[in-house]
Structures are given as structure tokens and as C-alpha cells.
mmCIF file of C-alpha atoms and ligand atoms in Angstrom:
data_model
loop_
_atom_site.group_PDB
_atom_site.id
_atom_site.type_symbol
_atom_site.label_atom_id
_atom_site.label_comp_id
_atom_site.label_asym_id
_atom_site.label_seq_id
_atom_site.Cartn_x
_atom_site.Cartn_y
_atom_site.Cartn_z
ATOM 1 C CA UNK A 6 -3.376 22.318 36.023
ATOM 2 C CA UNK A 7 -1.149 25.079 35.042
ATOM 3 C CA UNK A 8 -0.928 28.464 36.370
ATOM 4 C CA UNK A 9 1.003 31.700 35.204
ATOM 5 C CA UNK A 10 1.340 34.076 38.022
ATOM 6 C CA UNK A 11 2.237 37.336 38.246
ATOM 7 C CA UNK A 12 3.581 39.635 40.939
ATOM 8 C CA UNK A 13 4.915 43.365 41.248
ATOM 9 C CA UNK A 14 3.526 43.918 44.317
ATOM 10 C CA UNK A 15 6.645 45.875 45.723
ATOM 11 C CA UNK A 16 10.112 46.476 43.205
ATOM 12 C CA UNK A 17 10.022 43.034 41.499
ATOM 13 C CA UNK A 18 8.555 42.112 38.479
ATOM 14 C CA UNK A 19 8.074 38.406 37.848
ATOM 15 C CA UNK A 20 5.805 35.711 36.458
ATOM 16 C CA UNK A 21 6.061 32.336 36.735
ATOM 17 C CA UNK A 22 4.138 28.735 35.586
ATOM 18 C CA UNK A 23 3.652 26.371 38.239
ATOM 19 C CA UNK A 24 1.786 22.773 37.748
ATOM 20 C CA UNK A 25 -0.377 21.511 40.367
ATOM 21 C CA UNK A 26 0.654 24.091 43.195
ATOM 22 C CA UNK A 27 3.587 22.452 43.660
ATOM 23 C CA UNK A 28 6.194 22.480 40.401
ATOM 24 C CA UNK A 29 7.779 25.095 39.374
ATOM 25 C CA UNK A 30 7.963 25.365 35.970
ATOM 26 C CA UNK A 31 9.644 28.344 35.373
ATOM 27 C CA UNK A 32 9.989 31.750 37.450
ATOM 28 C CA UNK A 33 11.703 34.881 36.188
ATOM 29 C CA UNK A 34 12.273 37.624 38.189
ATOM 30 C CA UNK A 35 13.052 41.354 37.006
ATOM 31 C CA UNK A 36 14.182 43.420 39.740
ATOM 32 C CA UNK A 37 14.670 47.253 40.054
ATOM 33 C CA UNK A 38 16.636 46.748 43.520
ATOM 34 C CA UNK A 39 19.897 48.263 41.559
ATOM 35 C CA UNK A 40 18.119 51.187 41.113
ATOM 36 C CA UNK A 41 16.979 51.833 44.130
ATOM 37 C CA UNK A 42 20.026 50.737 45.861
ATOM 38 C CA UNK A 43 21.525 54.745 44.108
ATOM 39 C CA UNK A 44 18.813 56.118 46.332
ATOM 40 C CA UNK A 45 18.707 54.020 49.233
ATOM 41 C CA UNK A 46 15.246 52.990 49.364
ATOM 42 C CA UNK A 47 12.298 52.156 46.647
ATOM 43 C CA UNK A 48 10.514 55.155 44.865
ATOM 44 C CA UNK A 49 7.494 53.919 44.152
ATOM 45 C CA UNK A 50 6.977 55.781 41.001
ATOM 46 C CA UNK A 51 9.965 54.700 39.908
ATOM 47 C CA UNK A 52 9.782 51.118 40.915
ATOM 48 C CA UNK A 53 6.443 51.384 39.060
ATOM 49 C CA UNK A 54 7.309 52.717 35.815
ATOM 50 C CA UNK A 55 10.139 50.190 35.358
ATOM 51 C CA UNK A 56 7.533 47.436 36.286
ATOM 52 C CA UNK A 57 5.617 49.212 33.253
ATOM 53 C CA UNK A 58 8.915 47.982 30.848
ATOM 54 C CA UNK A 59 9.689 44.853 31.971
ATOM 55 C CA UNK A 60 5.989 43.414 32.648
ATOM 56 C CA UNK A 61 5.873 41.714 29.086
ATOM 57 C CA UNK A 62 9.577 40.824 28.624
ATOM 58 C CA UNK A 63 9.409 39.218 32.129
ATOM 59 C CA UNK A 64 5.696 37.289 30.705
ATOM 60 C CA UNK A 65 7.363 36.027 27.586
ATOM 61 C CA UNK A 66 10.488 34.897 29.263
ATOM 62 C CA UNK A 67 8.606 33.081 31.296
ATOM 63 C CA UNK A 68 6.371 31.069 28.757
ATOM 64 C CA UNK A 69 9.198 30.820 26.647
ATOM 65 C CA UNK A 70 11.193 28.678 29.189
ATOM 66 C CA UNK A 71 7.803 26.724 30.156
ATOM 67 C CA UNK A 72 7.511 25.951 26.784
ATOM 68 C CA UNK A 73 9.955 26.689 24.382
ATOM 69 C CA UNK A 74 10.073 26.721 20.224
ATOM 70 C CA UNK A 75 6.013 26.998 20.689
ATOM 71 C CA UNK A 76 3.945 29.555 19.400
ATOM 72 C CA UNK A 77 2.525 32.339 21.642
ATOM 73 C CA UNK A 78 -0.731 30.744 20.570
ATOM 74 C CA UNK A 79 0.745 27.423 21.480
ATOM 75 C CA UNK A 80 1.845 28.543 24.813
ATOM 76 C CA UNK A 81 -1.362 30.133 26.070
ATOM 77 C CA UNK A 82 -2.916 26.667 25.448
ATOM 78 C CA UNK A 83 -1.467 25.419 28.048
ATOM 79 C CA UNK A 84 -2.330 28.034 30.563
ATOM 80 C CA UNK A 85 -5.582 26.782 32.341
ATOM 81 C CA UNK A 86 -5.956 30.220 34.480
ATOM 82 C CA UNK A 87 -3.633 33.415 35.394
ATOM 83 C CA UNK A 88 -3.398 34.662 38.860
ATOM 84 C CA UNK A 89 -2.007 38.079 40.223
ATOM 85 C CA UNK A 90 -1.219 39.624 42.898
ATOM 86 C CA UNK A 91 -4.206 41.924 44.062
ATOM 87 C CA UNK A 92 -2.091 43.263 47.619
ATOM 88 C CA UNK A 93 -1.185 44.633 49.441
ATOM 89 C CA UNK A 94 1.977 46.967 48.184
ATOM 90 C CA UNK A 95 2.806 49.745 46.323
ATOM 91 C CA UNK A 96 -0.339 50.678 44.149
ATOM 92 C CA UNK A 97 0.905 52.020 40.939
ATOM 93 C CA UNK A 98 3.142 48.608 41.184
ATOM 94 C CA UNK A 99 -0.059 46.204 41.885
ATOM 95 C CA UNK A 100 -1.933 48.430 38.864
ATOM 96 C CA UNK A 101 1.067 47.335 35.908
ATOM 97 C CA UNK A 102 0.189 43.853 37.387
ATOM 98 C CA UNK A 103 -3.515 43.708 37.421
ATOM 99 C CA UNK A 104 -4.033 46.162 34.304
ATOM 100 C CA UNK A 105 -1.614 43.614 32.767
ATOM 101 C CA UNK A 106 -3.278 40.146 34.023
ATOM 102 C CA UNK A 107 -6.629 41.556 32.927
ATOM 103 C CA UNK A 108 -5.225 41.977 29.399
ATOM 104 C CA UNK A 109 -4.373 38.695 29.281
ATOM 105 C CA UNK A 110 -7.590 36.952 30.633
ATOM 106 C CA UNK A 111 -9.342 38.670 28.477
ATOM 107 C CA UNK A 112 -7.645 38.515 25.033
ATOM 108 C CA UNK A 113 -6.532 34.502 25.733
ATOM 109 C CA UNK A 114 -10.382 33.946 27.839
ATOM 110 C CA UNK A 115 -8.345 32.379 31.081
ATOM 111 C CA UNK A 116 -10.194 32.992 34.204
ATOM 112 C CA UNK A 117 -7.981 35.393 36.533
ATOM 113 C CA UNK A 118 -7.736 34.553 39.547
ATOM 114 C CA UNK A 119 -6.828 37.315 42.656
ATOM 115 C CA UNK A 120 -4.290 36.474 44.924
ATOM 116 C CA UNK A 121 -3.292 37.897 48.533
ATOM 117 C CA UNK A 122 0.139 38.594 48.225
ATOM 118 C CA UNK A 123 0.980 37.802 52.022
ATOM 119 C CA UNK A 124 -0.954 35.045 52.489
ATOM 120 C CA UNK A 125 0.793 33.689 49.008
ATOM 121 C CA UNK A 126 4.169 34.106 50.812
ATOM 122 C CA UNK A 127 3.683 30.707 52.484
ATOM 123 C CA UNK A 128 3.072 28.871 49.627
ATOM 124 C CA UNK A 129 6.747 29.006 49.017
ATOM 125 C CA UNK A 130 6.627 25.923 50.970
ATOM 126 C CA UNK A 131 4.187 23.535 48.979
ATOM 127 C CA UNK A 132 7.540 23.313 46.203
ATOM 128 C CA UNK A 133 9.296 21.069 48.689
ATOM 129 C CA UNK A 134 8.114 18.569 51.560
ATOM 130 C CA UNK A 135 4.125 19.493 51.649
ATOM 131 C CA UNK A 136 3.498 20.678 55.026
ATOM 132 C CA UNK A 137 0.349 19.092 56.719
ATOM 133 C CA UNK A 138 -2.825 21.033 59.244
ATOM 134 C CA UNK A 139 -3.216 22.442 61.353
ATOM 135 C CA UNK A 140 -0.278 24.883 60.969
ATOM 136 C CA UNK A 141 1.046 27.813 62.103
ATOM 137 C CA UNK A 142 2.448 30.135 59.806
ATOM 138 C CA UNK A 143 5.009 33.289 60.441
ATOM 139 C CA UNK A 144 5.419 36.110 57.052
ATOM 140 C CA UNK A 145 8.011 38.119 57.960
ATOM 141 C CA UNK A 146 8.357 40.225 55.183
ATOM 142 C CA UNK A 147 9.529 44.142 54.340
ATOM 143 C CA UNK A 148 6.045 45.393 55.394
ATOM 144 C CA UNK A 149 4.990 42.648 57.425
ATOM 145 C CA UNK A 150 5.505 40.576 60.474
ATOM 146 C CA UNK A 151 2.540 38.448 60.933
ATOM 147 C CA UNK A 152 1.762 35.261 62.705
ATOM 148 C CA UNK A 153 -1.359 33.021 61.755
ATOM 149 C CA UNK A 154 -3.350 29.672 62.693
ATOM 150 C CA UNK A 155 -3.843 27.842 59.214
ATOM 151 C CA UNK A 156 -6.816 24.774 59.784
ATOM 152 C CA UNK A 157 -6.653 24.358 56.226
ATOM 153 C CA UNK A 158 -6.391 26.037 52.760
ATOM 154 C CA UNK A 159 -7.985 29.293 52.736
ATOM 155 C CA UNK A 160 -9.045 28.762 56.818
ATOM 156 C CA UNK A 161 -6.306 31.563 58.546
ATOM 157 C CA UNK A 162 -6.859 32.897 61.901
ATOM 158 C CA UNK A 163 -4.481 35.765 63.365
ATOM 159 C CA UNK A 164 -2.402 34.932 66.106
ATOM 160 C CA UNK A 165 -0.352 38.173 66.631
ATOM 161 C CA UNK A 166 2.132 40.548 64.690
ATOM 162 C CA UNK A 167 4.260 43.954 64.838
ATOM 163 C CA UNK A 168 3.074 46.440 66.707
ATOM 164 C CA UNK A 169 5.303 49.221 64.741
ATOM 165 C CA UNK A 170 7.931 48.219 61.983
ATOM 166 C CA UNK A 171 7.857 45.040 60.756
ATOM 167 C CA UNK A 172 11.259 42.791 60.877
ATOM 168 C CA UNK A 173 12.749 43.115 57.516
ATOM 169 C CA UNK A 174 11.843 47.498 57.950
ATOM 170 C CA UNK A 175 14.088 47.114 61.181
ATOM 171 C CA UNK A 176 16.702 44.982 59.222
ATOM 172 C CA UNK A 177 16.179 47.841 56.340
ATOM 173 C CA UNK A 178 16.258 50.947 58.761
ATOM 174 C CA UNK A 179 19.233 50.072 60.598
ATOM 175 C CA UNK A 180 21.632 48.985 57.557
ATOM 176 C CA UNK A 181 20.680 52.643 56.249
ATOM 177 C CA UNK A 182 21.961 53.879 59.906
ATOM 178 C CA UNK A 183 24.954 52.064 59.310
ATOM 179 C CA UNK A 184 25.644 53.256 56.108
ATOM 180 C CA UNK A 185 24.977 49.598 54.756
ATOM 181 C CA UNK A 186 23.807 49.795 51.094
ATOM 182 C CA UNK A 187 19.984 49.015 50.144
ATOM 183 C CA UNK A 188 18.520 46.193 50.044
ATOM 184 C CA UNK A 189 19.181 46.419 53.971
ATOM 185 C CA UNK A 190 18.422 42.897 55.216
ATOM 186 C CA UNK A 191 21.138 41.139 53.290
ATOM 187 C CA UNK A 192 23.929 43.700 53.224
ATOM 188 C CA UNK A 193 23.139 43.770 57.004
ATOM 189 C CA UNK A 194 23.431 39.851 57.669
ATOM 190 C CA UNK A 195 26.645 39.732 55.039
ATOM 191 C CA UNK A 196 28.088 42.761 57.416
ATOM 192 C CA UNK A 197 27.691 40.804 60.235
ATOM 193 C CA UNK A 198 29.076 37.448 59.189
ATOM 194 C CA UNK A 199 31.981 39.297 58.899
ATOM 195 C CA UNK A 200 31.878 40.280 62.722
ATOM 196 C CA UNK A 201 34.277 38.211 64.632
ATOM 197 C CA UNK A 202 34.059 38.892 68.975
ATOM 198 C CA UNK A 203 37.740 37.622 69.162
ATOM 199 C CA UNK A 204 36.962 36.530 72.371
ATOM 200 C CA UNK A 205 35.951 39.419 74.208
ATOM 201 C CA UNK A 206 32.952 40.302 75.648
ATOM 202 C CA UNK A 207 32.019 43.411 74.582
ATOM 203 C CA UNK A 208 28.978 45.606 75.471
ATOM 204 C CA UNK A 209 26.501 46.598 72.916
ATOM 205 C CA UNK A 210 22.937 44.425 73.528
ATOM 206 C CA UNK A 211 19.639 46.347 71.846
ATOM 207 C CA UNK A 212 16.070 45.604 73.595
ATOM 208 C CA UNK A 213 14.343 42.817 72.706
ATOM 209 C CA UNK A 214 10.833 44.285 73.399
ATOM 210 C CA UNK A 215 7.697 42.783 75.202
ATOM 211 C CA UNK A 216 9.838 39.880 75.257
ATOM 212 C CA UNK A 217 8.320 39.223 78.766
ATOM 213 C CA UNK A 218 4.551 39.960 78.303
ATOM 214 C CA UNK A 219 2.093 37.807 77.635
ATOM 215 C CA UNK A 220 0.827 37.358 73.778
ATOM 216 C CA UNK A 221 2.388 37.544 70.158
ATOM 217 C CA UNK A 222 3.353 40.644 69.606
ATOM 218 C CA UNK A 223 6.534 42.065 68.704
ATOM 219 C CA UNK A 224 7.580 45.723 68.463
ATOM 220 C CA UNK A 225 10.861 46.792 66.730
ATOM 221 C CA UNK A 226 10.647 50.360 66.024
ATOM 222 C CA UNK A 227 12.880 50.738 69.308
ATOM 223 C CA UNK A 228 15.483 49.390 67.456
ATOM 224 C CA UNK A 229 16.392 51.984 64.803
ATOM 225 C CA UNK A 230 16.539 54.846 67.700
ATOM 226 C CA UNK A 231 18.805 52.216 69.772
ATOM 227 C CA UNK A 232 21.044 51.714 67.021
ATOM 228 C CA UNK A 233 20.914 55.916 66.213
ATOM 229 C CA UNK A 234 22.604 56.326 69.440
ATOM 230 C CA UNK A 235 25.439 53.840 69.338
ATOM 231 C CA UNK A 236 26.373 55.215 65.698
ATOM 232 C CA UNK A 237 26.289 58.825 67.239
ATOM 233 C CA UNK A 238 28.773 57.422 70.682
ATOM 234 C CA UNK A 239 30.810 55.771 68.179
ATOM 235 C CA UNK A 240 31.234 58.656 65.925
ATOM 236 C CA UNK A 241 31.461 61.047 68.590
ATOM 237 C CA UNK A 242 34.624 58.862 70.235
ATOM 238 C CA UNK A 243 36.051 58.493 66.416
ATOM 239 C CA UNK A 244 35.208 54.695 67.131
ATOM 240 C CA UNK A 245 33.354 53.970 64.351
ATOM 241 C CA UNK A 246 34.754 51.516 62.277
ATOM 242 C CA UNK A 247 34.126 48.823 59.780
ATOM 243 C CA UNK A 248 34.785 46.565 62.840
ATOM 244 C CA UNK A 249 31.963 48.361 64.618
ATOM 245 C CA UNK A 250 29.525 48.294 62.126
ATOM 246 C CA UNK A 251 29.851 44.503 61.543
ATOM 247 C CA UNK A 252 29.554 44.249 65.477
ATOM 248 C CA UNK A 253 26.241 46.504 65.449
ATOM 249 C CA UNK A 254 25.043 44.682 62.952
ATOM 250 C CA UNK A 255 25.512 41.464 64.464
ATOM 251 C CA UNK A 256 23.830 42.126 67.123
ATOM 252 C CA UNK A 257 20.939 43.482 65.658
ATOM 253 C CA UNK A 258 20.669 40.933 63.923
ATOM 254 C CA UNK A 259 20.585 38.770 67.155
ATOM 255 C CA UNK A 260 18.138 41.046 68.553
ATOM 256 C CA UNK A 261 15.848 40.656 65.376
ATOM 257 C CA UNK A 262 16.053 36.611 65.380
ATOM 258 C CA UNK A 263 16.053 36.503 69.445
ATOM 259 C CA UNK A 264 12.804 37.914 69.179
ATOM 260 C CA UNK A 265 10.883 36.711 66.451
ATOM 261 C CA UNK A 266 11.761 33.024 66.809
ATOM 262 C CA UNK A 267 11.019 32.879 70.999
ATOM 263 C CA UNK A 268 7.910 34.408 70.432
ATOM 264 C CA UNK A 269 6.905 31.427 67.404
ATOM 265 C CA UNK A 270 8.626 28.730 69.869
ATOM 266 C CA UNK A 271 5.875 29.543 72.131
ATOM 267 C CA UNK A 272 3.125 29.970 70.188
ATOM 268 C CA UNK A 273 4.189 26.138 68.655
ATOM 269 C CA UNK A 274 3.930 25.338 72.004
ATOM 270 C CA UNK A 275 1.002 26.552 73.692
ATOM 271 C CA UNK A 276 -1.310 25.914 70.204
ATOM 272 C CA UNK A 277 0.303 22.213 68.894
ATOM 273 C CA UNK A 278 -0.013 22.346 65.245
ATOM 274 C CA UNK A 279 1.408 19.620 63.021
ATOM 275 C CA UNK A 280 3.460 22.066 60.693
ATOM 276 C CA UNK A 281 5.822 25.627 61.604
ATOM 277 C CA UNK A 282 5.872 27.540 57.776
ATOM 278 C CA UNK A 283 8.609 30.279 57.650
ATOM 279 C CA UNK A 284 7.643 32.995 54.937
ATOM 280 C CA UNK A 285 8.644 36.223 53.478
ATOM 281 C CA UNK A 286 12.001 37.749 52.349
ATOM 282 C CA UNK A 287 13.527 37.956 55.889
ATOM 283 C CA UNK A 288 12.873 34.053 55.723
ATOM 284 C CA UNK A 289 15.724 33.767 53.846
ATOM 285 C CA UNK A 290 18.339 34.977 56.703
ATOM 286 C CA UNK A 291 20.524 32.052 57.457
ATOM 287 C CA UNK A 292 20.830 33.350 61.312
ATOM 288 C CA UNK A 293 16.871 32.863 61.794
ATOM 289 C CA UNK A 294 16.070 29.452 59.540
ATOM 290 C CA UNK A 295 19.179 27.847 62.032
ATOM 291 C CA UNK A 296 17.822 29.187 64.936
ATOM 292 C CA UNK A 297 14.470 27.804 64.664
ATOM 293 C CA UNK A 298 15.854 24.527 63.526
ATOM 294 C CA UNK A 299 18.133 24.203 66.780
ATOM 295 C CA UNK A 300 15.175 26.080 69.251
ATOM 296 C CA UNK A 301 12.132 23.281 67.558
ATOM 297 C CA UNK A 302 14.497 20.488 68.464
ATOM 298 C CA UNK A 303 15.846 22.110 71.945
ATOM 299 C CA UNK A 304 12.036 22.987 73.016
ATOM 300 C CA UNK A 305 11.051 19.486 72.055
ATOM 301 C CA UNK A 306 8.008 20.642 69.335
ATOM 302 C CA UNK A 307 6.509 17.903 67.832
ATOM 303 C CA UNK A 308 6.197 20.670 64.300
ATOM 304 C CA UNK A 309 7.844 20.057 61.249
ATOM 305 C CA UNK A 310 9.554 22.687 60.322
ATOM 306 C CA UNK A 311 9.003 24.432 56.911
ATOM 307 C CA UNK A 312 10.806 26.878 55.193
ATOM 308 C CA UNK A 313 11.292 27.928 51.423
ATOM 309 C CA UNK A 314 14.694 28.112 49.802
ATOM 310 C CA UNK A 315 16.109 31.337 50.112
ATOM 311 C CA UNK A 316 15.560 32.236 46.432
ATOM 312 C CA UNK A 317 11.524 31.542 46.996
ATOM 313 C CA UNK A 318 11.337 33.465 50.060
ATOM 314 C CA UNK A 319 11.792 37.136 48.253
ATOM 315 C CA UNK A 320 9.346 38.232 46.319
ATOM 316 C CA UNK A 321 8.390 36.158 43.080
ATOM 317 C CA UNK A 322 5.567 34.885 41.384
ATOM 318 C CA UNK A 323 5.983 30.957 41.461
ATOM 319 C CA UNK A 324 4.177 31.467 45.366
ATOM 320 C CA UNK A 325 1.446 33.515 43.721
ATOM 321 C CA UNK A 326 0.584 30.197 41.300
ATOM 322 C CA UNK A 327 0.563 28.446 44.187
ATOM 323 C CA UNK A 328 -1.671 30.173 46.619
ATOM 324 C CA UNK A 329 -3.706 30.041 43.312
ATOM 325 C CA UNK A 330 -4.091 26.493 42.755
ATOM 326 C CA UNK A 331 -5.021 25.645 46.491
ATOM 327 C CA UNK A 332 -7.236 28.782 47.686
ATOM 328 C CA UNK A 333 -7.828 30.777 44.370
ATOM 329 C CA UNK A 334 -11.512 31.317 43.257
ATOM 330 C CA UNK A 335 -11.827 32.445 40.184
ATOM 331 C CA UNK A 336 -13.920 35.555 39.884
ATOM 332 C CA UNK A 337 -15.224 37.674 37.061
ATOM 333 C CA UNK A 338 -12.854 40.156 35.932
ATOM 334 C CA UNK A 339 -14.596 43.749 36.567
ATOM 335 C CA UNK A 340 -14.562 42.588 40.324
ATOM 336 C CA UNK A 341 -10.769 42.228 40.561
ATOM 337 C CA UNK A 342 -8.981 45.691 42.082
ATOM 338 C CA UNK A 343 -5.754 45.768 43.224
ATOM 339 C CA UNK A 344 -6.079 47.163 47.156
ATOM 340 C CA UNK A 345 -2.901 48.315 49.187
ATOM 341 C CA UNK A 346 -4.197 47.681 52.122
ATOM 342 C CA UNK A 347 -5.010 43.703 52.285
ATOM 343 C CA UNK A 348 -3.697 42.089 55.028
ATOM 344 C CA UNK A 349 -3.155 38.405 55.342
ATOM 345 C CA UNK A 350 -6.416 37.505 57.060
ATOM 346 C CA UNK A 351 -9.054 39.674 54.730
HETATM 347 O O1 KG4 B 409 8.960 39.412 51.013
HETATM 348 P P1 KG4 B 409 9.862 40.450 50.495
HETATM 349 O O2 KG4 B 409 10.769 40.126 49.351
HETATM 350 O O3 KG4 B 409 9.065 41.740 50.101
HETATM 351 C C1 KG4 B 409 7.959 42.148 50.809
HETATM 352 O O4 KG4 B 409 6.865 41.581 50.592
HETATM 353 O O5 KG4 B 409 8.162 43.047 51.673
HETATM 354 O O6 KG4 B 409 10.742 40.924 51.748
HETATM 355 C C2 KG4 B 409 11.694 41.917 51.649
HETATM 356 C C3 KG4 B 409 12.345 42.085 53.008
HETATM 357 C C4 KG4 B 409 13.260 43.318 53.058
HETATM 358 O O7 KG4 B 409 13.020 44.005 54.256
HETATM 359 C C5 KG4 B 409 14.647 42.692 53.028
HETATM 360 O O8 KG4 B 409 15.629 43.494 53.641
HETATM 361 C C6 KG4 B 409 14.410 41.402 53.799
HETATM 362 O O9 KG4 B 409 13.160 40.952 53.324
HETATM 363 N N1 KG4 B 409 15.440 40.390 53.536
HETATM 364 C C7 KG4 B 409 16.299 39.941 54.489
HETATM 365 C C8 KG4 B 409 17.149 39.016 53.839
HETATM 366 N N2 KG4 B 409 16.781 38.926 52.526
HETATM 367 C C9 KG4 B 409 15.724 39.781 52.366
HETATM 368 N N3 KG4 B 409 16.405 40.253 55.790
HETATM 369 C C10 KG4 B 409 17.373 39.639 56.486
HETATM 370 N N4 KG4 B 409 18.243 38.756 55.941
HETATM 371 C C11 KG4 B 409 18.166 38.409 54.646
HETATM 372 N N5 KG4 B 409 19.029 37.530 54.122
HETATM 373 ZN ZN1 ZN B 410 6.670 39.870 49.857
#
């Protein structure tokens, strides 16, 4: 079975055919990050009306590498269903998606099929070694930082999450403090790989909140205001330079990772499933997938550790064919809307 999917939940546009849930058979991915990166940040109007140019360029690219030399006609054939992400995200983004998947059903007669975006994010990792259930899944995205029990396709429970700004936000809100350029999360981690200690020890160490209490929840709003103040020191003692940033950024970094992958080790531990799926576009920081390889092994879970390749953990929409395939119920088009304010377990 073949699926085209479509995403433009947040400042990417992409579509993508995937067989079975698992093969990818092509993915194309239009992104208005460049853009943005001139203002620091997404405007959503703006990330919206380029979604608006690119939707169909990004469609036909896509069909055309699936199945090239055919006829639109041709190509549509063999499509047995679209599916799109419904949310959540920025909703003049989610409408060029939907408006434009609803097209589509309807003048080619596909069923369309409604996808949650963050609950799609950990189908990034049914392209490689399938992971088996129970599992326990982590999305820690731009907007999102959310831990769930998965019994089985479709059956999520919610085991804990952010109390304030998700991970990739506190990645994102600090690079902007440091005068890091936007996207945040990767300009941070590529700032801090350049951060060598030398040998000293030197003092800067940011909170690693309700690290101590009980639960999974996570808090990293502290972070931005902790950060604020070691810029301002700096600055104020002419300090601040490129050395310094790389240093703050390190250890933010370290604080980010610390936290999110002690709390997982002991939620793998206290609830035993067979599978650990890493998800979402902070996913693909090299600091976090090696520290839950080495803390899994050091903490003796029995888990198998999943986790997409980079390129798969950012947004796309080969995930969104996938969450399809195993979980997707295809439902008559007037009662598809996209909604903003899904989250992963409604
Ligand atoms: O999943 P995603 O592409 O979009 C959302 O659904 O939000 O995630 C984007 C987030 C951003 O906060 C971005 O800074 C972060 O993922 N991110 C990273 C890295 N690559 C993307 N954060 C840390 N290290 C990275 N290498
Ligand atoms: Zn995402």
C-alpha cells in the first residue's frame, strides 16, 4: 500500500510516498528556515504564504521521483490513500496542507486520511529496525517535550512532559541569547562542538530542574533567564567572546541532554518496555542520541534503543505516511479540520 503524505505543520513544506509504513519512496522537503533565519524566528504568516507556493511544486516533485516519465494520471494510480497532517502547529500552515490534501482526495477519489503530527514523529523509526511493544516513546520537538507508554499502534498513554518550554524552545531561546543564528538547536550544538575546556575547570553549570523529584516532568524555562545573566556578567566584564559563547553553549547543551535523558533512563526502568523510540527534531542532536546509547547500556535496560536518522527526525512527511499506514482511519472528508491544539495523546 502506498501513501503520499503531506506536512506543513510548522515552516516546512514536504510530501512524501512511503510503501507499507516502512519504505521510503521518496520525501522532498521545501523549507522556509532561510527566511526566517533574516528575522530570527518563524512568522507564521510568512512561513504560511510560502507554504501556499511551494505546496504543489513540493507534490509533483515528489510523485515525479516515486514514479518518474509517468503521467500525472499514471502516478495517482498508484496512490492507494493521502494523509496530512491535521496538528498541532501553526494554523494558516496546517490550512495550505489540509485545503491542499482535500483537493486532492477529492479530484483523484483517495480516501484522506488525518494524521497527528506528534504522535507521527515516532514513526520515523518504523524506516529502519522495527521497534517491538510495549514501548516507550520520547518527542522532543520545537513545541514539544513529551513522554508516552505505546501498548501498541494507536494505544498511547502519557507518562510526563515540559512543564514550560519544551527542549528544542530552550535550545532555540538560548542560541538567540547568544547571538547564534536561527534555526537555534543546530547552530547551538555546532557552537559548542567547537568548545574546547583545555583542561581547566571552569565555572558556568545551569540548573537542571526537578531533577530530584519524583515523576516525569521536566521544566526548562529556567534556562533562558540563567543563560540572560551569564551573557549580561560576560558583557559587563568585556568577557564575552566567541570562546565564551561556544562554552555557554556547551553547557547548555549538557544541561538540556543531562536532563531529558536521566529522566527517560528512569522511566525505562521503573516501566520495562521492550523498545526506547527517540523522536522529534531535537532527536537529531548527536550529544543526546550518544548519551542514551552509553546511559541504556551503563543502567543495564533490557530496551532497544530506537532512533531515526537525523534527516527523519526534523520535520517531513515520509513519518506522516507512516503513522498513516499503521494507525490512520480513513474518515470522510467534511470531518477532517486542521486543529492547533492536538496533543500527542487526543
Ligand atoms: O520536530 P521539529 O522539526 O519541528 C517541530 O515539530 O517543532 O523540531 C524542531 C526543533 C527546533 O527547536 C530545533 O532547534 C531543534 O528541533 N533541533 C535541534 C537540532 N536539530 C533540530 N536541537 C538540537 N540539536 C540539533 N541538532
Ligand atoms: Zn515536528
Amino acid at each position: 500500500m502506498k501513501i503520499l503524505g503531506i506536512e506543513t505543520s510548522c515552516d516546512e513544506t514536504s510530501a512524501a510516498i512511503v510503501e507499507n509504513g516502512t519504505t521510503i519512496l521518496s520525501n522532498v522537503i521545501a523549507s522556509s528556515a532561510e527566511m526566517h533565519a533574516k528575522t530570527g524566528g518563524v512568522i507564521p504568516e510568512e512561513a504560511a504564504r510560502q507554504q501556499i507556493k511551494s505546496i504543489m511544486p513540493v507534490i509533483n516533485e515528489c510523485l515525479e521521483r516515486a514514479f518518474p516519465g509517468s503521467s500525472l494520471k499514471e502516478k495517482f494510480e498508484n496512490i492507494d490513500a493521502i494523509a496530512v497532517t491535521v496538528g498541532p502547529g501553526l494554523i494558516g500552515s496546517l490550512l495550505v496542507g489540509v485545503e491542499t490534501a482535500k483537493t486532492l482526495s477529492h479530484v483523484w477519489k483517495k480516501p484522506l486520511i488525518p494524521v497527528n503530527h506528534l504522535v507521527a514523529h515516532l514513526y520515523a523509526n518504523w524506516f529502519d529496525k522495527i521497534p517491538e511493544f510495549p514501548a516507550l516513546g520520547l518527542v522532543v520537538s520545537g513545541g514539544h517535550t513529551d513522554l508516552v507508554y505505546i501498548k501498541g499502534h494507536g494505544d498511547l498513554t502519557y507518562v510526563g512532559g515540559t512543564r514550560d518550554d519544551a527542549a528544542g524552545e530552550a535550545f532555540d531561546k538560548t542560541a538567540r541569547i547568544l547571538g547564534l543564528p536561527y534555526p537555534g538547536g543546530p547552530n547551538l550544538s555546532r557552537a559548542a562542538g567547537k568548545y574546547l575546556s583545555g583542561g581547566h575547570k571552569e565555572l558556568i553549570f545551569f540548573p537542571r530542574p526537578l531533577s530530584n523529584e519524583s515523576g516525569y516532568e521536566w521544566s526548562f524555562s529556567g534556562l533562558k533567564t540563567a543563560v540572560a545573566r551569564e551573557v549580561e556578567k560576560l558583557k559587563a566584564e568585556g568577557k564575552l567572546s566567541e570562546r565564551e559563547v561556544s562554552h555557554i553553549a556547551a553547557e547548555v547543551q549538557e544541561a538540556i541532554v543531562d536532563s531529558v535523558v536521566s529522566k527517560c533512563v528512569k522511566a525505562i526502568l521503573e516501566f520495562g518496555p521492550k523498545s526506547f523510540l527517540l523522536a522529534g527534531g531535537v532527536a537529531a542532536n548527536t550529544k543526546l542520541r550518544d548519551k542514551f546509547t552509553r546511559e541504556l547500556i551503563s543502567n543495564g535496560a533490557h530496551a532497544s534503543f530506537h532512533v531515526p536518522e537525523a534527516k527523519l527526525c526534523t520535520d517531513n512527511a515520509s513519518y506522516i505516511a507512516s503513522c498513516a499506514y499503521f494507525i490512520g482511519k480513513d474518515i470522510p472528508t467534511s470531518e477532517i479540520n486542521a486543529d492547533p491544539e492536538l496533543t500527542i495523546t487526543s
